[in-house]
Amino acid sequence: MSKVDVVLGTFYGDEGKGKIIDYLSEDADVSIRCSGGNNAGHTITVDGKKFAFHLIPSGILNNNTKAIIGNGVVIDPKVLIEEIENLKRNGYSVDNLYISDKAHIIMPYHIMMDNLQEELRGDKKIGTTARGIGPAYSDKYERSGIRVEDFISDRFESIAKRNIERKNVMFKSYGKKLVDANKVISEYKEYAKYLKPYVVDSVDMLYELLEQDKKIVCEGAQATLLDIDFGNYPYVTSSNPTIGGIITGTGIGPKYIDQIYGVLKAYSSKVGEGMFLTEQNNEIGDKIRELGHEYGTTTKRPRRCGWLDLVALKYAVRINGITALAINHVDTIGKLDKIKLCIAYNYNGKNTMRFSTNIDYLKKCTPVYEEFDGNFGDLSGITKKEDLPKNALKYLSRIEDIVGVPIRFIGTGAERNDMIIVK
Ligand code: GDP
Ligand code: IMO
Ligand code: MG
């Protein structure tokens, strides 16, 4: 039977999923992006060279791995073409790239809408990536979205024209610049021509690959607390980055899934607005940001930083059915003298492991911390868990004990090989 492994973010994104996917794709036949769009930024560093993938599955760097953009993804064609061209410039083949005919297209009016909506939210803004993600998904569910199969067909012009007319009514009412339908349509027809050779019926293709017992790696984007259903609504993205989104975003039935890897950092970070209980909006947070280079891969915004929250992690484990953990930036946290780990919340005077995104509940919770010694020293070159310094092992085993899930990958640096694989 085919083996499907899934990689998911457990917090607010940017946990280092790209690096784990790159490793798992080494001997995989397929790597597939399932949800989200170019709000994602997945970094892989190979021999000092940084690749930031926004739409193309991170497995593309392995020549023998088919890289599929699944049906659950929203695609900005311009960004995708830039990514393809960048890979080609760096000597990588994109012959193995496939785009689902059922994925949806982000049009310029989606990006304009994203910006307008943020403007209208005023001080209640979400802090989106301004990539048009929310409006593209809204159109998908409202059934006026443009699927890839429409995009590359003769239907595109009339669908786009009708959509632009409707959007322009709104832009006009807010005194905004209108979309020039002819200009956009002729530009996007060129993009469609470029992308057409990559388009496949991905559901059918995956079905065949599953029948052939191929190894598939599903690349989660965003993360559990950004999930439209299970995250800190409304400070979330507009898709399901959790396990359900992997299934609906690919058409792979749950019975095929083997390992579900939950990726986290040895601390926490978040971009955008919304509650973040263990945030250190102080010199510790600043120090973590500098040590971990915590600036957005997509928007370059400084990330909010804080301690690792095991109550939230346990929630992610439950929601997704996570079978093993991948913890990155152990090297980064180990540069601090003292490390705090949130092992429970205090709610109404009592310690609890209950997590809820209910705002009234969270507002009454305060993190309960345990303190650990840092100063892990230089971790580079360590390939076995038992060779890690005592302080690092203590920290990691406390996480495993509380969460009840084994750590399978330990990140010791940004490079591809800076990782301990626990057998
Ligand atoms: P993703 O969106 O989950 O794939 O994560 P990002 O790529 O947005 O952010 C993770 C950042 O941490 C990237 O800059 C990675 O190169 C870097 N990184 C990943 N793992 C490690 C690690 O173990 N140590 C260090 N120092 N950096 C890491
Ligand atoms: P990866 O895959 C971190 C956040 C945005 C914002 C909220 C909504 O790299 O982990 P959106 O543009 O999706 O409507 O923004 O979600 N966000 C991410 N934060 N990493 C990501 O992806 C994110 N994708 C969306 O910052 O708070
Ligand atoms: Mg990222």
Coordinates of C-alpha atoms and ligand atoms in Angstrom, one line a residue:
M1 CA 0.0 0.0 0.0
S2 CA 1.1 3.5 -0.8
K3 CA 2.6 5.5 2.0
V4 CA 1.4 9.1 2.5
D5 CA 3.2 11.3 5.1
V6 CA 1.8 14.7 6.1
V7 CA 3.7 17.7 7.4
L8 CA 1.7 20.3 9.3
G9 CA 2.4 23.5 11.2
T10 CA 1.4 23.4 14.8
F11 CA 1.3 27.1 15.8
Y12 CA 1.1 30.3 13.7
G13 CA 3.2 29.2 10.7
D14 CA 6.9 29.5 9.9
E15 CA 7.9 26.5 12.1
G16 CA 10.3 25.3 9.4
K17 CA 8.0 23.0 7.5
G18 CA 10.0 23.5 4.3
K19 CA 13.1 21.9 5.7
I20 CA 11.3 18.9 7.0
I21 CA 9.4 18.4 3.6
D22 CA 12.7 18.8 1.8
Y23 CA 14.2 15.9 3.9
L24 CA 11.1 13.7 3.6
S25 CA 10.9 14.3 -0.2
E26 CA 14.4 12.9 -0.7
D27 CA 13.0 9.4 -1.3
A28 CA 9.4 10.4 -2.0
D29 CA 7.8 10.0 -5.4
V30 CA 5.5 12.9 -4.9
S31 CA 5.4 16.1 -2.9
I32 CA 2.1 18.0 -2.9
R33 CA 0.9 21.4 -1.7
C34 CA -2.6 21.1 -0.4
S35 CA -4.0 24.5 0.7
G36 CA -3.2 28.2 1.0
G37 CA -1.4 30.2 -1.6
N38 CA 1.5 32.5 -1.7
N39 CA 0.8 33.7 1.8
A40 CA 3.1 30.7 2.6
G41 CA 6.9 31.1 2.5
H42 CA 8.8 27.8 3.0
T43 CA 12.6 28.2 3.2
I44 CA 15.2 25.6 2.3
T45 CA 18.8 26.4 2.6
V46 CA 21.1 24.3 0.4
D47 CA 24.9 25.0 0.5
G48 CA 24.3 28.5 1.8
K49 CA 21.7 29.3 -0.9
K50 CA 18.2 30.2 0.3
F51 CA 15.1 29.1 -1.6
A52 CA 11.8 30.5 -0.5
F53 CA 8.9 28.6 -2.0
H54 CA 5.5 30.2 -2.0
L55 CA 3.5 28.0 -4.3
I56 CA 5.8 25.3 -5.7
P57 CA 6.0 22.3 -3.3
S58 CA 9.4 22.2 -1.5
G59 CA 10.0 18.7 -2.8
I60 CA 10.8 20.1 -6.2
L61 CA 14.5 20.4 -5.3
N62 CA 14.7 16.6 -5.4
N63 CA 14.8 15.7 -9.1
N64 CA 13.0 12.4 -8.9
T65 CA 10.0 13.8 -6.9
K66 CA 6.9 14.9 -8.7
A67 CA 5.8 18.3 -7.3
I68 CA 2.0 18.8 -7.4
I69 CA 0.1 22.0 -6.6
G70 CA -3.1 20.4 -5.3
N71 CA -6.7 21.4 -5.9
G72 CA -7.0 23.1 -2.5
V73 CA -4.4 25.8 -3.4
V74 CA -5.1 29.3 -4.6
I75 CA -2.6 30.3 -7.3
D76 CA -1.3 33.7 -8.2
P77 CA -0.1 32.8 -11.7
K78 CA 2.4 35.7 -11.8
V79 CA 4.1 34.5 -8.6
L80 CA 4.1 30.9 -9.8
I81 CA 5.8 31.9 -13.1
E82 CA 8.4 33.9 -11.2
E83 CA 9.1 30.8 -9.0
I84 CA 9.4 28.5 -12.0
E85 CA 11.8 31.0 -13.7
N86 CA 13.9 31.3 -10.5
L87 CA 14.3 27.6 -10.2
K88 CA 15.3 27.3 -13.9
R89 CA 17.8 30.1 -13.4
N90 CA 19.4 28.2 -10.6
G91 CA 19.7 25.0 -12.7
Y92 CA 16.7 23.1 -11.3
S93 CA 14.4 21.2 -13.5
V94 CA 10.7 22.0 -13.4
D95 CA 9.7 19.1 -15.6
N96 CA 8.3 17.4 -12.5
L97 CA 5.9 20.2 -11.7
Y98 CA 2.1 19.6 -12.0
I99 CA -0.8 22.0 -11.4
S100 CA -4.2 20.8 -10.4
D101 CA -7.0 21.7 -12.9
K102 CA -9.2 22.3 -9.8
A103 CA -7.0 24.8 -8.0
H104 CA -8.2 28.4 -8.0
I105 CA -6.6 31.5 -9.6
I106 CA -5.9 34.7 -7.6
M107 CA -6.8 37.6 -9.8
P108 CA -5.5 41.2 -9.3
Y109 CA -9.0 42.2 -8.0
H110 CA -8.5 39.7 -5.1
I111 CA -5.4 41.5 -4.1
M112 CA -7.1 44.8 -4.3
M113 CA -10.0 43.4 -2.2
D114 CA -7.6 42.1 0.4
N115 CA -6.1 45.6 0.8
L116 CA -9.5 47.3 0.8
Q117 CA -10.9 45.0 3.4
E118 CA -7.9 45.5 5.7
E119 CA -8.3 49.3 5.2
L120 CA -12.0 49.0 6.2
R121 CA -11.2 46.9 9.3
G122 CA -9.1 49.8 10.6
D123 CA -7.7 49.0 14.0
K124 CA -9.4 45.6 13.8
K125 CA -7.2 44.6 10.9
I126 CA -6.1 41.0 10.6
G127 CA -2.6 41.8 9.3
T128 CA -3.0 39.6 6.2
T129 CA -0.2 39.0 3.8
A130 CA -2.1 41.1 1.2
R131 CA -1.7 38.4 -1.4
G132 CA -5.5 38.1 -2.1
I133 CA -5.9 34.8 -0.3
G134 CA -9.1 35.6 1.6
P135 CA -11.0 37.1 -1.4
A136 CA -9.9 34.2 -3.7
Y137 CA -11.3 31.7 -1.2
S138 CA -14.4 33.7 -0.7
D139 CA -15.0 33.6 -4.5
K140 CA -14.3 29.9 -4.6
Y141 CA -17.0 29.3 -2.0
E142 CA -19.4 31.8 -3.5
R143 CA -18.8 29.9 -6.8
S144 CA -17.5 32.7 -8.8
G145 CA -13.9 31.7 -8.6
I146 CA -11.7 30.9 -11.6
R147 CA -10.4 27.3 -11.6
V148 CA -7.2 26.5 -13.4
E149 CA -9.2 24.5 -15.9
D150 CA -11.3 27.6 -16.7
F151 CA -8.2 29.8 -16.7
I152 CA -6.5 27.8 -19.5
S153 CA -9.7 27.5 -21.5
D154 CA -11.7 29.8 -23.9
R155 CA -14.1 30.3 -21.0
F156 CA -11.6 32.5 -19.1
E157 CA -12.4 35.7 -20.9
S158 CA -16.1 35.7 -20.3
I159 CA -15.8 34.6 -16.6
A160 CA -13.1 37.2 -15.9
K161 CA -15.1 39.9 -17.6
R162 CA -18.2 39.2 -15.6
N163 CA -16.2 39.0 -12.3
I164 CA -14.3 42.3 -13.0
E165 CA -17.6 44.1 -13.8
R166 CA -19.0 43.0 -10.4
K167 CA -15.9 43.9 -8.5
N168 CA -15.6 47.3 -10.2
V169 CA -19.1 48.2 -8.8
M170 CA -17.6 47.7 -5.4
F171 CA -14.3 49.4 -6.0
K172 CA -16.2 52.4 -7.5
S173 CA -18.5 52.7 -4.4
Y174 CA -15.3 53.0 -2.2
G175 CA -13.8 55.5 -4.6
K176 CA -11.0 53.1 -5.5
K177 CA -9.2 52.7 -8.9
L178 CA -11.1 50.3 -11.2
V179 CA -9.8 47.2 -12.8
D180 CA -9.0 47.6 -16.5
A181 CA -10.7 44.4 -17.7
N182 CA -9.0 44.3 -21.2
K183 CA -5.5 44.8 -19.8
V184 CA -5.9 42.2 -17.1
I185 CA -7.5 39.6 -19.4
S186 CA -4.8 40.0 -22.0
E187 CA -2.0 39.8 -19.4
Y188 CA -3.5 36.8 -17.7
K189 CA -4.1 35.0 -21.0
E190 CA -0.4 35.0 -21.5
Y191 CA 0.2 33.5 -18.0
A192 CA -2.4 30.8 -18.8
K193 CA -0.5 30.0 -22.0
Y194 CA 2.7 29.7 -20.0
L195 CA 1.2 27.4 -17.3
K196 CA -1.0 25.2 -19.5
P197 CA 1.6 22.5 -20.1
Y198 CA 1.8 21.9 -16.4
V199 CA -1.9 21.4 -15.8
V200 CA -3.3 17.9 -14.9
D201 CA -6.3 16.3 -13.4
S202 CA -4.4 15.9 -10.1
V203 CA -7.1 13.8 -8.4
D204 CA -6.9 11.3 -11.1
M205 CA -3.1 11.4 -11.2
L206 CA -2.9 10.9 -7.4
Y207 CA -5.3 8.0 -7.6
E208 CA -3.0 6.3 -10.1
L209 CA 0.1 7.0 -8.0
L210 CA -1.6 5.6 -4.9
E211 CA -2.5 2.5 -6.9
Q212 CA 1.2 2.1 -7.8
D213 CA 2.1 2.2 -4.1
K214 CA 4.1 5.4 -4.5
K215 CA 5.4 7.4 -1.5
I216 CA 3.7 10.8 -1.2
V217 CA 4.5 13.7 1.1
C218 CA 1.8 16.3 1.7
E219 CA 3.1 19.8 2.4
G220 CA 1.0 21.7 4.9
A221 CA 1.1 25.4 4.6
Q222 CA 0.2 27.9 7.4
A223 CA -0.6 26.2 10.7
T224 CA -3.2 24.9 13.2
L225 CA -3.8 28.2 15.0
L226 CA -4.3 30.0 11.6
D227 CA -7.0 27.5 10.6
I228 CA -10.3 29.1 9.6
D229 CA -12.2 26.6 11.9
F230 CA -9.7 25.8 14.7
G231 CA -7.5 28.9 14.8
N232 CA -7.9 32.3 16.5
Y233 CA -10.7 33.5 14.4
P234 CA -10.8 36.1 12.8
Y235 CA -7.0 36.3 13.0
V236 CA -6.7 33.3 10.8
T237 CA -6.2 32.5 7.1
S238 CA -9.1 31.6 4.9
S239 CA -8.4 27.8 4.5
N240 CA -7.9 24.7 6.6
P241 CA -4.2 24.2 7.1
T242 CA -5.1 21.3 9.5
I243 CA -5.5 17.6 8.5
G244 CA -8.9 18.0 7.0
G245 CA -7.5 20.5 4.5
I246 CA -4.9 18.0 3.4
I247 CA -7.6 15.5 2.5
T248 CA -9.9 18.0 0.7
G249 CA -7.0 19.8 -0.8
T250 CA -5.7 16.7 -2.6
G251 CA -8.4 14.0 -2.8
I252 CA -6.2 11.5 -0.9
G253 CA -8.5 9.5 1.3
P254 CA -7.6 9.3 5.0
K255 CA -6.9 5.6 5.0
Y256 CA -3.8 6.1 2.9
I257 CA -2.2 8.4 5.5
D258 CA 0.6 7.0 7.6
Q259 CA 2.7 9.6 9.6
I260 CA 1.4 13.0 10.5
Y261 CA 4.4 15.2 11.5
G262 CA 3.7 18.3 13.5
V263 CA 6.4 20.9 13.1
L264 CA 7.2 23.4 15.8
K265 CA 10.0 25.7 16.8
A266 CA 11.7 25.5 20.2
Y267 CA 10.0 28.8 20.9
S268 CA 6.9 30.4 19.2
S269 CA 6.4 33.1 16.7
K270 CA 3.5 34.8 15.0
V271 CA 3.0 37.4 12.2
G272 CA -0.2 39.4 12.0
E273 CA -2.6 40.4 14.8
G274 CA -4.4 38.3 17.4
M275 CA -3.9 36.6 20.7
F276 CA -0.5 35.0 21.5
L277 CA -0.4 34.1 25.2
T278 CA 3.3 33.3 25.5
E279 CA 4.4 36.3 23.5
Q280 CA 7.4 38.1 25.0
N281 CA 6.8 41.7 23.9
N282 CA 10.1 42.7 25.6
E283 CA 13.8 42.3 25.3
I284 CA 13.5 38.5 25.4
G285 CA 11.2 38.5 22.4
D286 CA 13.6 40.9 20.7
K287 CA 16.5 38.6 21.4
I288 CA 14.8 35.5 20.1
R289 CA 13.8 37.5 16.9
E290 CA 17.4 38.5 16.3
L291 CA 18.9 35.1 17.1
G292 CA 16.3 33.2 15.0
H293 CA 16.2 35.8 12.2
E294 CA 12.5 36.0 12.7
Y295 CA 11.4 38.2 9.8
G296 CA 8.7 37.0 7.4
T297 CA 9.7 34.9 4.4
T298 CA 6.8 36.3 2.5
T299 CA 6.2 39.9 3.8
K300 CA 9.6 40.5 5.6
R301 CA 7.5 41.7 8.7
P302 CA 9.3 41.2 12.0
R303 CA 7.7 38.2 13.7
R304 CA 6.3 38.4 17.2
C305 CA 8.3 36.0 19.4
G306 CA 7.7 34.2 22.7
W307 CA 8.1 30.9 24.6
L308 CA 6.9 27.5 23.4
D309 CA 3.3 26.9 24.5
L310 CA 2.6 23.2 25.2
V311 CA -1.1 23.7 25.9
A312 CA -1.5 25.0 22.3
L313 CA 0.8 22.2 21.0
K314 CA -1.3 19.5 22.6
Y315 CA -4.3 21.1 21.0
A316 CA -2.6 20.8 17.6
V317 CA -1.7 17.2 18.3
R318 CA -5.3 16.4 19.0
I319 CA -6.9 18.3 16.1
N320 CA -4.5 16.8 13.6
G321 CA -3.8 13.4 15.0
I322 CA -0.1 14.2 15.0
T323 CA 2.0 11.0 15.3
A324 CA 5.5 12.6 15.7
L325 CA 7.0 16.0 16.2
A326 CA 9.7 17.9 14.3
I327 CA 11.3 20.7 16.5
N328 CA 13.4 23.3 14.8
H329 CA 15.6 26.1 16.1
V330 CA 16.9 24.1 19.1
D331 CA 20.2 25.8 18.3
T332 CA 18.5 29.2 18.5
I333 CA 16.8 28.7 21.9
G334 CA 20.0 27.2 23.2
K335 CA 21.8 30.5 22.8
L336 CA 19.7 31.9 25.7
D337 CA 20.9 31.5 29.3
K338 CA 17.5 30.6 30.6
I339 CA 14.5 29.2 28.7
K340 CA 10.9 29.1 29.7
L341 CA 8.4 26.5 28.7
C342 CA 4.6 27.0 29.1
I343 CA 3.5 23.7 30.6
A344 CA -0.1 24.7 31.5
Y345 CA -2.5 27.7 31.7
N346 CA -3.8 29.1 34.9
Y347 CA -7.5 29.6 34.6
N348 CA -9.5 30.9 37.5
G349 CA -6.7 29.9 39.9
K350 CA -6.3 26.4 38.6
N351 CA -3.8 24.9 36.2
T352 CA -5.3 23.4 33.1
M353 CA -4.1 21.8 29.8
R354 CA -7.4 22.9 28.2
F355 CA -6.8 25.0 25.1
S356 CA -9.6 26.8 23.3
T357 CA -9.6 29.6 20.8
N358 CA -12.6 31.1 22.6
I359 CA -11.5 34.7 23.2
D360 CA -13.3 35.1 26.5
Y361 CA -11.6 31.9 27.8
L362 CA -8.1 32.8 26.6
K363 CA -8.3 36.2 28.0
K364 CA -8.7 34.7 31.5
C365 CA -5.7 32.3 31.0
T366 CA -2.2 33.0 32.0
P367 CA 0.7 30.8 31.1
V368 CA 2.4 28.7 33.8
Y369 CA 6.1 28.4 33.1
E370 CA 8.9 26.0 33.9
E371 CA 12.4 27.3 33.6
F372 CA 15.3 25.4 31.9
D373 CA 19.0 26.1 31.6
G374 CA 20.1 27.2 28.1
N375 CA 23.6 27.6 26.8
F376 CA 23.5 24.5 24.7
G377 CA 26.7 25.4 22.9
D378 CA 27.5 24.6 19.3
L379 CA 25.2 22.0 17.9
S380 CA 26.5 21.9 14.4
G381 CA 27.6 18.5 13.2
I382 CA 25.6 16.6 15.8
T383 CA 23.8 13.7 14.1
K384 CA 22.6 11.7 17.1
K385 CA 20.1 12.7 19.7
E386 CA 22.2 11.2 22.5
D387 CA 25.1 13.5 21.6
L388 CA 23.1 16.6 22.3
P389 CA 24.2 18.5 25.5
K390 CA 22.4 17.6 28.7
N391 CA 20.5 20.9 28.9
A392 CA 19.0 20.4 25.4
L393 CA 18.0 16.8 26.1
K394 CA 16.2 17.9 29.3
Y395 CA 14.2 20.5 27.5
L396 CA 13.3 18.1 24.7
S397 CA 12.3 15.3 26.9
R398 CA 10.0 17.5 29.0
I399 CA 8.2 18.5 25.8
E400 CA 7.7 14.8 24.8
D401 CA 6.6 13.9 28.3
I402 CA 3.9 16.6 28.5
V403 CA 2.6 16.3 24.9
G404 CA 2.9 12.5 24.8
V405 CA 4.2 12.4 21.2
P406 CA 7.8 11.5 20.2
I407 CA 10.2 13.9 18.6
R408 CA 11.4 12.5 15.3
F409 CA 13.3 15.5 13.9
I410 CA 15.5 18.0 15.8
G411 CA 16.6 21.1 13.9
T412 CA 20.0 22.4 14.8
G413 CA 20.5 25.0 12.1
A414 CA 19.0 26.4 8.9
E415 CA 21.0 24.3 6.4
R416 CA 19.4 21.2 4.9
N417 CA 21.6 18.9 6.8
D418 CA 21.4 20.6 10.2
M419 CA 18.9 18.1 11.5
I420 CA 19.0 15.1 13.8
I421 CA 16.8 12.2 12.7
V422 CA 15.7 10.2 15.7
K423 CA 15.4 6.6 14.6
Ligands
GDP1 P1 7.9 27.4 7.1 O1 7.0 28.4 6.6 O2 7.2 26.5 8.2 O3 8.5 26.5 6.0 O4 9.1 28.1 7.8 P2 9.9 29.4 7.2 O5 10.7 29.0 6.1 O6 8.9 30.5 6.9 O7 10.7 29.9 8.5 C1 11.6 29.1 9.1 C2 12.9 29.8 9.2 O8 13.8 29.1 10.1 C3 13.7 29.7 7.9 O9 14.4 30.9 7.7 C4 14.6 28.5 8.0 O10 15.7 28.6 7.2 C5 14.9 28.6 9.4 N1 15.2 27.3 10.1 C6 14.5 26.1 10.0 N2 14.9 25.2 10.8 C7 15.9 25.8 11.6 C8 16.7 25.4 12.6 O11 16.7 24.3 13.2 N3 17.6 26.3 13.1 C9 17.8 27.5 12.6 N4 18.7 28.3 13.1 N5 17.0 28.0 11.6 C10 16.1 27.1 11.1
IMO2 P1 3.7 29.4 6.2 O1 3.2 28.3 5.3 C1 2.9 32.7 8.9 C2 -0.9 34.8 8.5 C3 -0.8 36.2 8.2 C4 -2.0 36.8 8.9 C5 -3.1 35.7 8.7 C6 -4.0 35.9 7.5 O2 4.9 30.1 5.6 O3 3.9 29.0 7.6 P2 -3.7 35.7 4.9 O4 -2.8 36.5 3.9 O5 -3.5 34.3 4.8 O6 -5.2 36.1 4.7 O7 -3.3 36.3 6.3 O8 -2.3 34.5 8.4 N1 -0.2 33.8 7.6 C7 0.9 33.2 7.9 N2 1.8 33.4 8.9 N3 3.2 31.8 8.0 C8 2.4 31.5 7.0 O9 2.6 30.6 6.1 C9 1.2 32.3 6.9 N4 0.2 32.4 6.0 C10 -0.7 33.3 6.5 O10 0.4 36.8 8.6 O11 -1.8 36.9 10.2
MG3 MG 6.9 30.5 6.3

